[in-house]
Coordinates of C-alpha atoms and ligand atoms in Angstrom, one line a residue:
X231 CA -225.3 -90.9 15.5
X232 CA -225.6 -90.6 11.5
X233 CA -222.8 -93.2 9.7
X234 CA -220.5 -91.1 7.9
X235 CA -220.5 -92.6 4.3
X236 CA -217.6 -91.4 2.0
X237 CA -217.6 -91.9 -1.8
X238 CA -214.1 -92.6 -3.8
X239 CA -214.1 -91.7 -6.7
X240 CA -211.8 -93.7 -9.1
X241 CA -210.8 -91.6 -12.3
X242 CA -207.2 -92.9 -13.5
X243 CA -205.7 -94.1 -9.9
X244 CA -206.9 -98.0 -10.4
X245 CA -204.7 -99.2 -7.8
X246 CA -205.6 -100.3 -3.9
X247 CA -201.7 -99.5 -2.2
X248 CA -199.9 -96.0 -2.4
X249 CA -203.7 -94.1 -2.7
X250 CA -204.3 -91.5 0.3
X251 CA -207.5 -90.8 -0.6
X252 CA -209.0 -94.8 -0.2
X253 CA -207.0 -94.9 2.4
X254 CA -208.2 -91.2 4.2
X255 CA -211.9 -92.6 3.3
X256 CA -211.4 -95.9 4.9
X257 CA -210.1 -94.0 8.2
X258 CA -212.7 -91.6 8.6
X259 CA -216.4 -93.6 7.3
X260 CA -218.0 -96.0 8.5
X261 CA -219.0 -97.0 4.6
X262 CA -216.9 -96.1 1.9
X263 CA -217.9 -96.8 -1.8
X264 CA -215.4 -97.0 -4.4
X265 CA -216.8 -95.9 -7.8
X266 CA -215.7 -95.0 -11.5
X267 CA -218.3 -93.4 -13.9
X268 CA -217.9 -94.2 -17.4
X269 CA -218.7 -91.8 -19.9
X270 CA -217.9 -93.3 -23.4
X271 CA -218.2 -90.2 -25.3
X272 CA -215.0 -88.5 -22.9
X273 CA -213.1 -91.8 -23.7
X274 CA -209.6 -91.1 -24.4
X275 CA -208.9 -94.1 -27.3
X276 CA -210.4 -97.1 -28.2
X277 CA -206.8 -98.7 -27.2
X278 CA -206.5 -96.4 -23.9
X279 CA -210.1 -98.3 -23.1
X280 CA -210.1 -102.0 -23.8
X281 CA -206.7 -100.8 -21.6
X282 CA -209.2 -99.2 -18.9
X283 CA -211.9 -102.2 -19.0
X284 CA -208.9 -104.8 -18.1
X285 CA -207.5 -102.6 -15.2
X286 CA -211.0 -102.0 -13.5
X287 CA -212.0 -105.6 -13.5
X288 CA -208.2 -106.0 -11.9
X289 CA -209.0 -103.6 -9.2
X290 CA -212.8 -105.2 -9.0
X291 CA -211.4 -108.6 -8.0
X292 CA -208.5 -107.1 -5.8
X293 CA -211.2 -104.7 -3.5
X294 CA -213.4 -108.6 -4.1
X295 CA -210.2 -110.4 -2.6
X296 CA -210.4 -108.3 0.2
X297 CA -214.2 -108.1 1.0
X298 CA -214.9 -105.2 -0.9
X299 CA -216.3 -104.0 -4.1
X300 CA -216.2 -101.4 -7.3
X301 CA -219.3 -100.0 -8.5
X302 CA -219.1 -98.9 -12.5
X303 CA -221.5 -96.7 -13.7
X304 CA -222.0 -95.7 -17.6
X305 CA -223.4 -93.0 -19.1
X306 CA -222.8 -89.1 -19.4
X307 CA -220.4 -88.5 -16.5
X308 CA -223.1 -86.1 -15.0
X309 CA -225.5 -88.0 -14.7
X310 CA -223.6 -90.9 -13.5
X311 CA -222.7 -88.7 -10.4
X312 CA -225.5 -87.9 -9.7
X313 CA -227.7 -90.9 -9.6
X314 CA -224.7 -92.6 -7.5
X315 CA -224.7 -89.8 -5.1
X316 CA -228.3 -89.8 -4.5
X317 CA -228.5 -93.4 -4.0
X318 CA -225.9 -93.9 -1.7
X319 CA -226.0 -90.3 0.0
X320 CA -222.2 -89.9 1.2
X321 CA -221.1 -87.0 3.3
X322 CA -218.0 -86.6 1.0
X323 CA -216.5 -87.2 -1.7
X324 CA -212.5 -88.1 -2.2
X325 CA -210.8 -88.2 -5.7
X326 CA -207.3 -87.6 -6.6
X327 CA -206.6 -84.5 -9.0
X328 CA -205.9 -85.0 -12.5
X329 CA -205.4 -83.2 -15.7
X330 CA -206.5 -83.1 -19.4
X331 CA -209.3 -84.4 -21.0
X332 CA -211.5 -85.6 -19.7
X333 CA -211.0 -85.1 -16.2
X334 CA -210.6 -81.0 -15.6
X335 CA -214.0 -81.0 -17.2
X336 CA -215.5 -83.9 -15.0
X337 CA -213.8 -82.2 -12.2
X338 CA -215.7 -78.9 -12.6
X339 CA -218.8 -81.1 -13.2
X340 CA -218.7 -82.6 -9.9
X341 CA -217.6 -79.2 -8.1
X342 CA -221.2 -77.7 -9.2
X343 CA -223.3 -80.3 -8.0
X344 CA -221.5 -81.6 -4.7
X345 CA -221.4 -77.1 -4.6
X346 CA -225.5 -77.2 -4.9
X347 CA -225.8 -80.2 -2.9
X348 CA -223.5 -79.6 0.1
X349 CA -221.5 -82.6 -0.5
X350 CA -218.0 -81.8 0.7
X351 CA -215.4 -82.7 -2.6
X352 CA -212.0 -83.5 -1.2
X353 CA -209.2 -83.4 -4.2
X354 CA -205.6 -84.8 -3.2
X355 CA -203.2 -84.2 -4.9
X356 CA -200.9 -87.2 -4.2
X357 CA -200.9 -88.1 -8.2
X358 CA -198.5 -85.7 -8.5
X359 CA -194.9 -85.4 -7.2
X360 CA -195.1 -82.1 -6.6
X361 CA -197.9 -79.5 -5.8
X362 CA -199.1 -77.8 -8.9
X363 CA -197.2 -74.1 -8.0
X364 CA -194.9 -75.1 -6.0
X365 CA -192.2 -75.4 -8.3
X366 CA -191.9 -71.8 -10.1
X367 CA -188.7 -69.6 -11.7
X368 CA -187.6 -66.6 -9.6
X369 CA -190.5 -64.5 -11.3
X370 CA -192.9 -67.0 -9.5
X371 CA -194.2 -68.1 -13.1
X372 CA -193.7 -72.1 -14.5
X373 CA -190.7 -73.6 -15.9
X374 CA -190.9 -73.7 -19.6
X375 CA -187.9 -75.4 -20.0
X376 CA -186.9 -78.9 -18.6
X377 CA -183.4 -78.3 -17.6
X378 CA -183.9 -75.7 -15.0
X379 CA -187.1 -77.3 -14.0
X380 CA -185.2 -80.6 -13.4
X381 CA -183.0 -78.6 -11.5
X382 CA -185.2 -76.9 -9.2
X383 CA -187.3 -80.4 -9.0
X384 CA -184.0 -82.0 -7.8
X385 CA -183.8 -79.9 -4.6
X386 CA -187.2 -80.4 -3.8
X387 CA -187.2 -84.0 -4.2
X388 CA -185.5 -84.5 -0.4
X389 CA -189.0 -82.6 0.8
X390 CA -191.3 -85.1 -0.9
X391 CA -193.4 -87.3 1.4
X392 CA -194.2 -91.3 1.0
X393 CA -197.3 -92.4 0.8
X394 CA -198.7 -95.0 3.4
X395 CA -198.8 -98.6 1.4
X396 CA -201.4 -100.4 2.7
X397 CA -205.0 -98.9 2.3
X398 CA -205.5 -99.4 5.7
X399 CA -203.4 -99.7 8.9
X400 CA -206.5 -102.5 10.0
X401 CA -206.9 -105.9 8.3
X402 CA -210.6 -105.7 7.2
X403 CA -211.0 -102.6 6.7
X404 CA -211.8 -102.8 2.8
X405 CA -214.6 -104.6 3.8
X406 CA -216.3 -101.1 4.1
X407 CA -216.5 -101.1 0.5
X408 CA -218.4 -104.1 0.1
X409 CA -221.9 -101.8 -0.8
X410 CA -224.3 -103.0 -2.9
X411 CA -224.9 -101.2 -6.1
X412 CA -228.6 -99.9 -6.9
X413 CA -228.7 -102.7 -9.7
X414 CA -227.0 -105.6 -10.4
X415 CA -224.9 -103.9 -13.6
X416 CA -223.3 -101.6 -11.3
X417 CA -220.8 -104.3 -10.3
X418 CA -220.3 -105.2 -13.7
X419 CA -218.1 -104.5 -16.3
X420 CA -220.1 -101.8 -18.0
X421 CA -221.7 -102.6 -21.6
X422 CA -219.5 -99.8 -24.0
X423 CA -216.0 -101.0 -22.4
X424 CA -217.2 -104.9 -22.1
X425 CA -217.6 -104.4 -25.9
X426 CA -214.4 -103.0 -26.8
X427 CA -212.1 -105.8 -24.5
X428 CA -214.3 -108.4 -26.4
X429 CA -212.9 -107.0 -29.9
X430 CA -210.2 -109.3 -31.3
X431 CA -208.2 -106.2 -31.9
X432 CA -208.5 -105.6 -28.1
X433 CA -207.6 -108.9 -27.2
X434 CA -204.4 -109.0 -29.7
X435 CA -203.0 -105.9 -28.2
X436 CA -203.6 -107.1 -24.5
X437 CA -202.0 -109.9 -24.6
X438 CA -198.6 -107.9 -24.7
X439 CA -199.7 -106.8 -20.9
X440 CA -199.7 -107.8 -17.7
X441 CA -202.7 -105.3 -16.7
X442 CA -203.0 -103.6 -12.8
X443 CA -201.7 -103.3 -9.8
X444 CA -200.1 -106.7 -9.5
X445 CA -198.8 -106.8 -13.2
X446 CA -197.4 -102.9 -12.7
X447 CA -195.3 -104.1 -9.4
X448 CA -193.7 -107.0 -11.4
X449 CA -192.9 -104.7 -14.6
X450 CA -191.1 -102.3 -12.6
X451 CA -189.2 -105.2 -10.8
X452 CA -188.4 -106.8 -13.6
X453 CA -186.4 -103.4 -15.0
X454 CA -185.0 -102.9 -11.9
X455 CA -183.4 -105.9 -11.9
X456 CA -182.6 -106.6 -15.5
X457 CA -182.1 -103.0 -17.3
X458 CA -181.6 -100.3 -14.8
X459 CA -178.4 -99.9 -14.8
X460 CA -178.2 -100.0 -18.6
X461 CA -180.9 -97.6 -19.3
X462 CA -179.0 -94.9 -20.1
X463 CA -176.9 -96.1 -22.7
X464 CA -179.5 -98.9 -23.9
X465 CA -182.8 -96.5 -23.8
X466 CA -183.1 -94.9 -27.5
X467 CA -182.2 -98.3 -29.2
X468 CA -185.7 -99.8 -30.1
X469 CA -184.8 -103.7 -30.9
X470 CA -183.7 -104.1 -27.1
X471 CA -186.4 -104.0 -24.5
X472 CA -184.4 -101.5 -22.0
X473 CA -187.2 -99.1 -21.1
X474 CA -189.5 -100.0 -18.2
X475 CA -192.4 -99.9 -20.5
X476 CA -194.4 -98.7 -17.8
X477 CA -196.1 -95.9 -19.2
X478 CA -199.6 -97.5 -19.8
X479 CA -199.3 -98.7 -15.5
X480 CA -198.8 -95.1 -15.1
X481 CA -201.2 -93.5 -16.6
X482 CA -204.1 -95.5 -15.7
X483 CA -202.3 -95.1 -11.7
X484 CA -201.7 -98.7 -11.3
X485 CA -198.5 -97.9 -9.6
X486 CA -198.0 -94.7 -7.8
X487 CA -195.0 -92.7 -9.3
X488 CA -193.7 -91.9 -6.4
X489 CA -194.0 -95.4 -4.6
X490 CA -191.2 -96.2 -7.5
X491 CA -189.4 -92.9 -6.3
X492 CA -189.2 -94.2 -3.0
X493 CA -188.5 -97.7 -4.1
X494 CA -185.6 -96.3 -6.0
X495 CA -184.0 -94.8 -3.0
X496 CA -184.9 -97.5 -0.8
X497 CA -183.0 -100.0 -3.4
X498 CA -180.1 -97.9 -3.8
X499 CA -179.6 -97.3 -0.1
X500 CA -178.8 -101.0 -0.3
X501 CA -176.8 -100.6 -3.4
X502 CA -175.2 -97.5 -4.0
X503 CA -173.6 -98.4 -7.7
X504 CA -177.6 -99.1 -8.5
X505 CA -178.0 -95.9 -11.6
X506 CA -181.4 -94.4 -10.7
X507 CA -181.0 -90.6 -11.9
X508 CA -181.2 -91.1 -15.8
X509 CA -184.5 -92.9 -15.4
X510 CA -186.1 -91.0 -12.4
X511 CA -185.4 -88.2 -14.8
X512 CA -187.8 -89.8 -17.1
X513 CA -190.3 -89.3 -14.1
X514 CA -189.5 -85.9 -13.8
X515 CA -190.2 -85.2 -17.6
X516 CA -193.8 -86.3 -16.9
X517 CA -194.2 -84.2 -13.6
X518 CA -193.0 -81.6 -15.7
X519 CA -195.8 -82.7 -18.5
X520 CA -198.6 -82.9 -15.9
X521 CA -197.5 -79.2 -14.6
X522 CA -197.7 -77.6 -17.8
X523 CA -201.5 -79.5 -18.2
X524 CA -202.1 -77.3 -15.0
X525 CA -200.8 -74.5 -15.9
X526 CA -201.8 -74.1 -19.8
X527 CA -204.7 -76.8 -20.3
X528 CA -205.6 -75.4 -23.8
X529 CA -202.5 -76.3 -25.2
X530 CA -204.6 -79.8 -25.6
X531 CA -205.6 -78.1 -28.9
X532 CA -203.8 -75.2 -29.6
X533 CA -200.0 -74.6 -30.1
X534 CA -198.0 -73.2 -26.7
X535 CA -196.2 -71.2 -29.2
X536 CA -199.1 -69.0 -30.6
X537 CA -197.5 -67.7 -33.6
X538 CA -197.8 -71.9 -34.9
X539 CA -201.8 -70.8 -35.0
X540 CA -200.9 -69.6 -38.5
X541 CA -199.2 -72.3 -40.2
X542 CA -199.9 -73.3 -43.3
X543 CA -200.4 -77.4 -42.4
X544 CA -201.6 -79.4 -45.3
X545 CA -204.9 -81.1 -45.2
X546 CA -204.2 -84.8 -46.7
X547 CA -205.8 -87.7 -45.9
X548 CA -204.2 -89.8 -47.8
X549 CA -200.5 -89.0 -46.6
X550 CA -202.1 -89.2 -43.3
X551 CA -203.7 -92.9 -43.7
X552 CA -200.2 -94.2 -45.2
X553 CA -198.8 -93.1 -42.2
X554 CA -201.4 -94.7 -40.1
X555 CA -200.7 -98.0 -41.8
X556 CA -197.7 -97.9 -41.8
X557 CA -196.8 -97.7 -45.8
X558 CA -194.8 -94.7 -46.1
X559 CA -191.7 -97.1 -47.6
X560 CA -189.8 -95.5 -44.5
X561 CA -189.2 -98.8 -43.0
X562 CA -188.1 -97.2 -39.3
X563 CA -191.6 -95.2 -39.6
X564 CA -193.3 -98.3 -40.8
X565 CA -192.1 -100.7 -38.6
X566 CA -193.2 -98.1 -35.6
X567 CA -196.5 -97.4 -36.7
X568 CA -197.0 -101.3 -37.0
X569 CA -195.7 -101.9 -33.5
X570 CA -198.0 -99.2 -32.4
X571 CA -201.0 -101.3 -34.3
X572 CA -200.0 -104.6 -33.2
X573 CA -198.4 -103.9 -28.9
X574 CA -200.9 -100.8 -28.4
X575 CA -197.3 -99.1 -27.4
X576 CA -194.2 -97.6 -29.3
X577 CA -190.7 -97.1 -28.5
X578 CA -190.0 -93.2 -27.7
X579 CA -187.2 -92.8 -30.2
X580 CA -189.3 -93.9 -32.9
X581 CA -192.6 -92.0 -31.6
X582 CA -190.1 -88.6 -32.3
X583 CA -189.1 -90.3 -35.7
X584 CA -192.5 -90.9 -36.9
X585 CA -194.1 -87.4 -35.1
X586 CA -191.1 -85.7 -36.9
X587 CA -192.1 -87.3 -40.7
X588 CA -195.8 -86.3 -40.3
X589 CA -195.5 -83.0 -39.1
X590 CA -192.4 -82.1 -40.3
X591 CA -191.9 -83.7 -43.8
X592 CA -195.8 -84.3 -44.4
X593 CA -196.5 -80.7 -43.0
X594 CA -199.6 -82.5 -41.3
X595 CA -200.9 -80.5 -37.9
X596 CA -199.5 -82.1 -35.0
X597 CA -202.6 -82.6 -33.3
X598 CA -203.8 -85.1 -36.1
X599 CA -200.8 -87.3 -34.8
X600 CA -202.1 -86.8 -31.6
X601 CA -205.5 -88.1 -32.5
X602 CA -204.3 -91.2 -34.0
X603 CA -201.5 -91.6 -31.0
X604 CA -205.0 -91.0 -28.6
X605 CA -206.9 -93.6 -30.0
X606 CA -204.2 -96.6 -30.8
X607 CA -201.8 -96.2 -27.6
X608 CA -202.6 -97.7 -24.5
X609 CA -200.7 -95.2 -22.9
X610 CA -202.0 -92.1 -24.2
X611 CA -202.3 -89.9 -21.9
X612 CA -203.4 -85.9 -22.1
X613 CA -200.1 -84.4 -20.5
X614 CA -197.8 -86.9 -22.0
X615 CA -199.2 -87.2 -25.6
X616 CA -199.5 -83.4 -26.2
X617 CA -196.3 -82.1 -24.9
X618 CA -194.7 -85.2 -27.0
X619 CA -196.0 -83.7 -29.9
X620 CA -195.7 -80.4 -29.9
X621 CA -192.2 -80.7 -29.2
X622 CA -191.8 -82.8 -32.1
X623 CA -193.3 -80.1 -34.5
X624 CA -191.7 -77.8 -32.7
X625 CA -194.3 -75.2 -31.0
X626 CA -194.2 -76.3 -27.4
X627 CA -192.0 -75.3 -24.6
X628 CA -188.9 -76.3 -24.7
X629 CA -189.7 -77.7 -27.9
X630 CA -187.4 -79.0 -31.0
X631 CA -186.0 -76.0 -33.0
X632 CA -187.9 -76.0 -36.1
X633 CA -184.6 -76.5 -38.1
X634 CA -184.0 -79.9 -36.4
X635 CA -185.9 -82.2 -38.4
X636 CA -185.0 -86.0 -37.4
X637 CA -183.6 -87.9 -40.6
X638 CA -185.4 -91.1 -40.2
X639 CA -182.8 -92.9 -42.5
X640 CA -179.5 -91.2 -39.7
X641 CA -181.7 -92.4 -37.5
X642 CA -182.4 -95.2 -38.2
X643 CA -179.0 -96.3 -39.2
X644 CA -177.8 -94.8 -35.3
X645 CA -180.5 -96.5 -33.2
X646 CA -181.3 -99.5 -35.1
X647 CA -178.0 -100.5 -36.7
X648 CA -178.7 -104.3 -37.6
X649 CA -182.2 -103.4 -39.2
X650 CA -183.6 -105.8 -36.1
X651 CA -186.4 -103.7 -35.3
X652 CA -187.3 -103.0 -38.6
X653 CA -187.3 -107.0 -39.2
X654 CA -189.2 -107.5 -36.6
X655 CA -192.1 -105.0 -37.7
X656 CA -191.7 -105.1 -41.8
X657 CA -191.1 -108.7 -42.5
X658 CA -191.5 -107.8 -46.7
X659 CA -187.7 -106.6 -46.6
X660 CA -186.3 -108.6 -44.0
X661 CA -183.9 -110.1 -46.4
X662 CA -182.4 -106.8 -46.8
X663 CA -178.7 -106.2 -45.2
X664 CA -178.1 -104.2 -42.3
X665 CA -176.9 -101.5 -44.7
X666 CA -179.6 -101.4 -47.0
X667 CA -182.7 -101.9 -45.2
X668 CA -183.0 -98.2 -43.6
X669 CA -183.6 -96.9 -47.6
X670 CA -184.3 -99.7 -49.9
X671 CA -185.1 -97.1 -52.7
X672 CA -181.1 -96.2 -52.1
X673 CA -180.3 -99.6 -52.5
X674 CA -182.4 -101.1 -55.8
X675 CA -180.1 -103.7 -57.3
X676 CA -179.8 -105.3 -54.3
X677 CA -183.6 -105.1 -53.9
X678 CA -183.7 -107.1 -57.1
X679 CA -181.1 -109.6 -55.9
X680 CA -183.5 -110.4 -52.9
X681 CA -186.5 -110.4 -55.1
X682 CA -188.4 -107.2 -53.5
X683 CA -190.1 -105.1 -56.2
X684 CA -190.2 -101.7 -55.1
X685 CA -193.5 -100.4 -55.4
X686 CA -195.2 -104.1 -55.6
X687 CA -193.7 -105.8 -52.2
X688 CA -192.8 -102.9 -50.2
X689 CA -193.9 -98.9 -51.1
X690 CA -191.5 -96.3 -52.7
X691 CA -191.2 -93.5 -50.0
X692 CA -194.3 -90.9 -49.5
X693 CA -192.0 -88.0 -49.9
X694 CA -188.6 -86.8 -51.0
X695 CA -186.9 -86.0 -47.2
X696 CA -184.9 -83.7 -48.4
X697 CA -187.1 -81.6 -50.8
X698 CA -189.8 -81.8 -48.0
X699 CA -187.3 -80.8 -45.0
X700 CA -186.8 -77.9 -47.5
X701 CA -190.1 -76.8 -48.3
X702 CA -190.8 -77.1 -44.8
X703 CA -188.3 -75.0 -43.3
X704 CA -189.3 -72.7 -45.4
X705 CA -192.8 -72.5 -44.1
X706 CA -191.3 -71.9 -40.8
X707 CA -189.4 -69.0 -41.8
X708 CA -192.3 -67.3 -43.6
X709 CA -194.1 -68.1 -40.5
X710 CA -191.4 -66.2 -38.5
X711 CA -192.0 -63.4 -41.0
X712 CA -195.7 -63.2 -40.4
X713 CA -195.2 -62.6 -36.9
Ligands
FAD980 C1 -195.0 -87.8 -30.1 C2 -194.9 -88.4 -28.7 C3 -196.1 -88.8 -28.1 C4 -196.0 -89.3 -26.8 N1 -197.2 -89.7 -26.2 C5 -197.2 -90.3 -25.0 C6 -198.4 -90.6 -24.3 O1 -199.5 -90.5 -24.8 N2 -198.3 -91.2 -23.1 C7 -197.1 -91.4 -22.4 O2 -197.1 -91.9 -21.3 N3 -195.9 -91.0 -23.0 C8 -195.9 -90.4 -24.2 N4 -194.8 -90.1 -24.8 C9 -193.5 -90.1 -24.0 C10 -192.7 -91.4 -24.2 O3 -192.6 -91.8 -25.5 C11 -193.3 -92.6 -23.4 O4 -193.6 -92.2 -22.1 C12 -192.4 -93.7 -23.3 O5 -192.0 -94.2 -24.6 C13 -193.0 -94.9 -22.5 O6 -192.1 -96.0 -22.5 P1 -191.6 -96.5 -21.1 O7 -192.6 -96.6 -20.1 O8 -190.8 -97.7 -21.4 O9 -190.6 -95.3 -20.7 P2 -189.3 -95.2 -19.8 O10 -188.2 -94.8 -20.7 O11 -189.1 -96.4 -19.0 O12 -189.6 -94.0 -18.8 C14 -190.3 -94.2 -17.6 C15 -191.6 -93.3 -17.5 O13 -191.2 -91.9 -17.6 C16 -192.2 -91.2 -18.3 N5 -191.6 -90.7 -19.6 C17 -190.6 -91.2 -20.3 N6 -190.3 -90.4 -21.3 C18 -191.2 -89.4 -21.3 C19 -191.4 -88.2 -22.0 N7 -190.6 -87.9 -23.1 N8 -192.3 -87.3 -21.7 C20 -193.1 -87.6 -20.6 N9 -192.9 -88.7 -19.8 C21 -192.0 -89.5 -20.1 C22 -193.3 -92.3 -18.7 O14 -194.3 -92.2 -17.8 C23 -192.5 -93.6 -18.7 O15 -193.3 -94.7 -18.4 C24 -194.8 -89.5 -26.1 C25 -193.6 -89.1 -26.8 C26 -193.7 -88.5 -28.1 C27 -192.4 -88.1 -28.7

């Protein structure tokens, strides 16, 4: 009889537990082979790939550890299929469904030619929480809006299923995956992404990270144990590491969202004063992310809200490369932008300040904020970034009201009221006081006192916030007046 061969393939699930369809592959073959294709010109960010590079050699010397193996290919993702399919010939094919760019377009890819080839292309869906259309209002149509989509979400959750930890219920099995590759460069790292991890950028913001599966597993621990509880009240203030900072695991499916969902219960079974429900609520904001991905995928580049399609954003480089730098003389803004520079990563709070300042006070279109966030975070990821955005500049679902424009100084008085974070990320006005270090233009004598020259050590601000938040709203309403 013919040996069933199956091919895995790997697109942001870079884990070996918690991943039905390894483990479905493993069950059913005889061979399995485990596979990413890397197409460099569908990369998400240079940040989101020296991020990518780390986690597949990760996964490499996990399948190793276990007898096993990952083949990388690079090149256009077609093509990449295509010579991997004919050389090993599989029967099947198993991936898990994802959304955004650049996976709805790779999917389609490999529909065709497993289509014209009689391959049989299996997705699962198990990267999601919840099937796509399963959770709809009472006119069968998506939630738009979080709250009732939390709430419906919330009675569902008792339905959702656990998935099986091990890959295999028999020792050995991964062993199956030990198939050679049809040249030697197929197990190795391939050349574009080796490139980027060997930058010294790459390196500097890596070494904030404990990258994979293993590194993912101890993150979530170490929140569980040390800021769980807290996370609620501690979560908007960025000088205190209280969020899990597991985005970046997520995204590149390190850990399985809803292995920590079962975890959670599991743990507060044991402990019932444990607070899970303000941070599994965190999860359910990026279900809710990845539905709307499903649903609407071209809101990647255009506004949810159509009638944004005709405002009048401002074209300026220049505003837009302070802000990049992080040089506006806003010190919250700056010191986020320079964590985001330095870590890869920034705190959410300060990712709607500095969204709100570009699109909002600089009148810049939200999606060149997305650009810069999809090339410099290691967690950007297509659902998360976009819907992030777009509610920040206000033409998303559920999105901010175009009158609420965040007040980086309020805020930054509010959620970082000893200046620590700003201290920590624009040393030039460290010396400041807590009171005068979220506007130092507000505060010149004392400035002088501590020898800072505004304008020499430290920038006056890009823009007036309150002529801008005026000129802006403005905008909005003529906007409303177009439509
Ligand atoms: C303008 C803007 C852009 C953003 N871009 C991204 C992005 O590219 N990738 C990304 O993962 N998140 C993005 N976010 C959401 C959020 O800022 C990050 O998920 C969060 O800061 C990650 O830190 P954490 O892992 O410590 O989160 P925690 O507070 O510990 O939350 C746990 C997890 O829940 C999810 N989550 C938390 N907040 C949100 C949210 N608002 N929307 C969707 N999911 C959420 C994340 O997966 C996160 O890891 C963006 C937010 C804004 C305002």
């Amino acid at each position: 009889m013919k040996e069933k061969t199956t091919l895995v393939w790997c697109q942001r699930e870079l884990r070996l537990q918690h991943f039905p369809a390894l483990q479905s592959a493993l069950q059913s073959s005889d061979k399995v082979i485990v596979a990413y294709f890397h197409d460099p010109e569908m990369a998400i960010g240079e940040a989101n790939s020296a991020w990518l590079a780390k986690s597949l050699l990760a996964l490499q010397t996990s399948l190793r550890e276990q007898g096993g193996e990952l083949i990388m290919l690079e090149g256009k993702f077609a093509d990449c299929l295509k010579e991997a399919l004919e050389f090993y010939r599989p029967q099947q094919v198993f991936y898990s469904f994802e959304v955004g760019t650049p996976f709805f377009g790779q999917q389609n890819q490999a529909l065709d030619f497993c289509q014209s080839r009689k391959i049989a292309l299996q997705p699962f869906f198990s990267e999601f929480w919840f099937d796509p259309g399963t959770i709809v209002n009472q006119q069968n149509k998506p939630y738009v809006v979080f709250t009732p989509f939390y709430k419906a979400a919330q009675k569902k959750l008792s339905m959702l299923q656990p998935l099986q930890a091990e890959p295999s219920n028999q020792i050995g099995d991964l062993g199956k995956t030990k198939v050679a590759g049809k040249f030697d460069s197929w197990t190795k790292l391939p050349p574009n992404l080796q490139e980027i991890l060997d930058k010294p950028w790459a390196q500097k913001i890596l070494k904030h990270w404990n990258v994979g599966e293993t590194g993912a597993w101890s993150r979530l621990h170490h929140f569980i144990e040390n800021h769980l509880n807290d996370y609620d009240e501690d979560r908007d203030f960025p000088a205190l590491e209280a969020t899990s900072l597991l985005s970046p695991h997520l995204h590149f499916g390190e850990i399985s969202s809803r292995a920590i969902y079962f975890e959670l219960q599991a743990l507060k079974e044991q402990d019932p004063s444990l607070n899970i429900d303000p941070w599994v609520r965190q999860l359910v904001w990026r279900e809710f992310a990845r539905l709307l991905m499903w649903y609407f995928p071209n809101t990647e580049h255009s506004p949810f809200q159509t009638k944004f399609e005709q405002m009048a954003w401002d074209v300026g480089p220049q505003d837009l490369s302070v802000w990049q730098k992080g040089q506006t003389g806003i010190p919250i803004v700056d010191a986020g932008m320079r964590q985001l520079w330095e870590t890869g990563f920034m705190h959410n709070r300060v990712r709607m300040i500095v969204a709100s300042l570009l699109t909002k006070n600089l009148n810049q279109c939200w999606l060149e904020g997305k650009h810069w966030f999809d090339d410099t975070l290691v967690d950007a990821d297509p659902s998360n970034n976009v819907m992030g955005w777009q509610w920040v500049a206000g033409c998303g679902v559920d999105a901010a009201p175009y009158y609420r424009l965040f007040n980086p100084l309020r805020q930054s008085e509010r959620f970082d009221p000893d200046g620590e974070y700003i201290r920590q990320w624009v040393p030039e006005i460290k010396a400041l006081s807590a009171k005068a270090i979220h506007a130092p233009w507000e505060n010149l004598k004392e400035c002088h006192i501590k020898g800072i020259a505004l304008g020499k050590d430290y920038p006056r601000p890009i823009v007036d916030l309150s002529e801008s938040r005026k000129e802006h709203l403005e905008r909005v309403e003529s906007l409303k007046q177009v439509v």
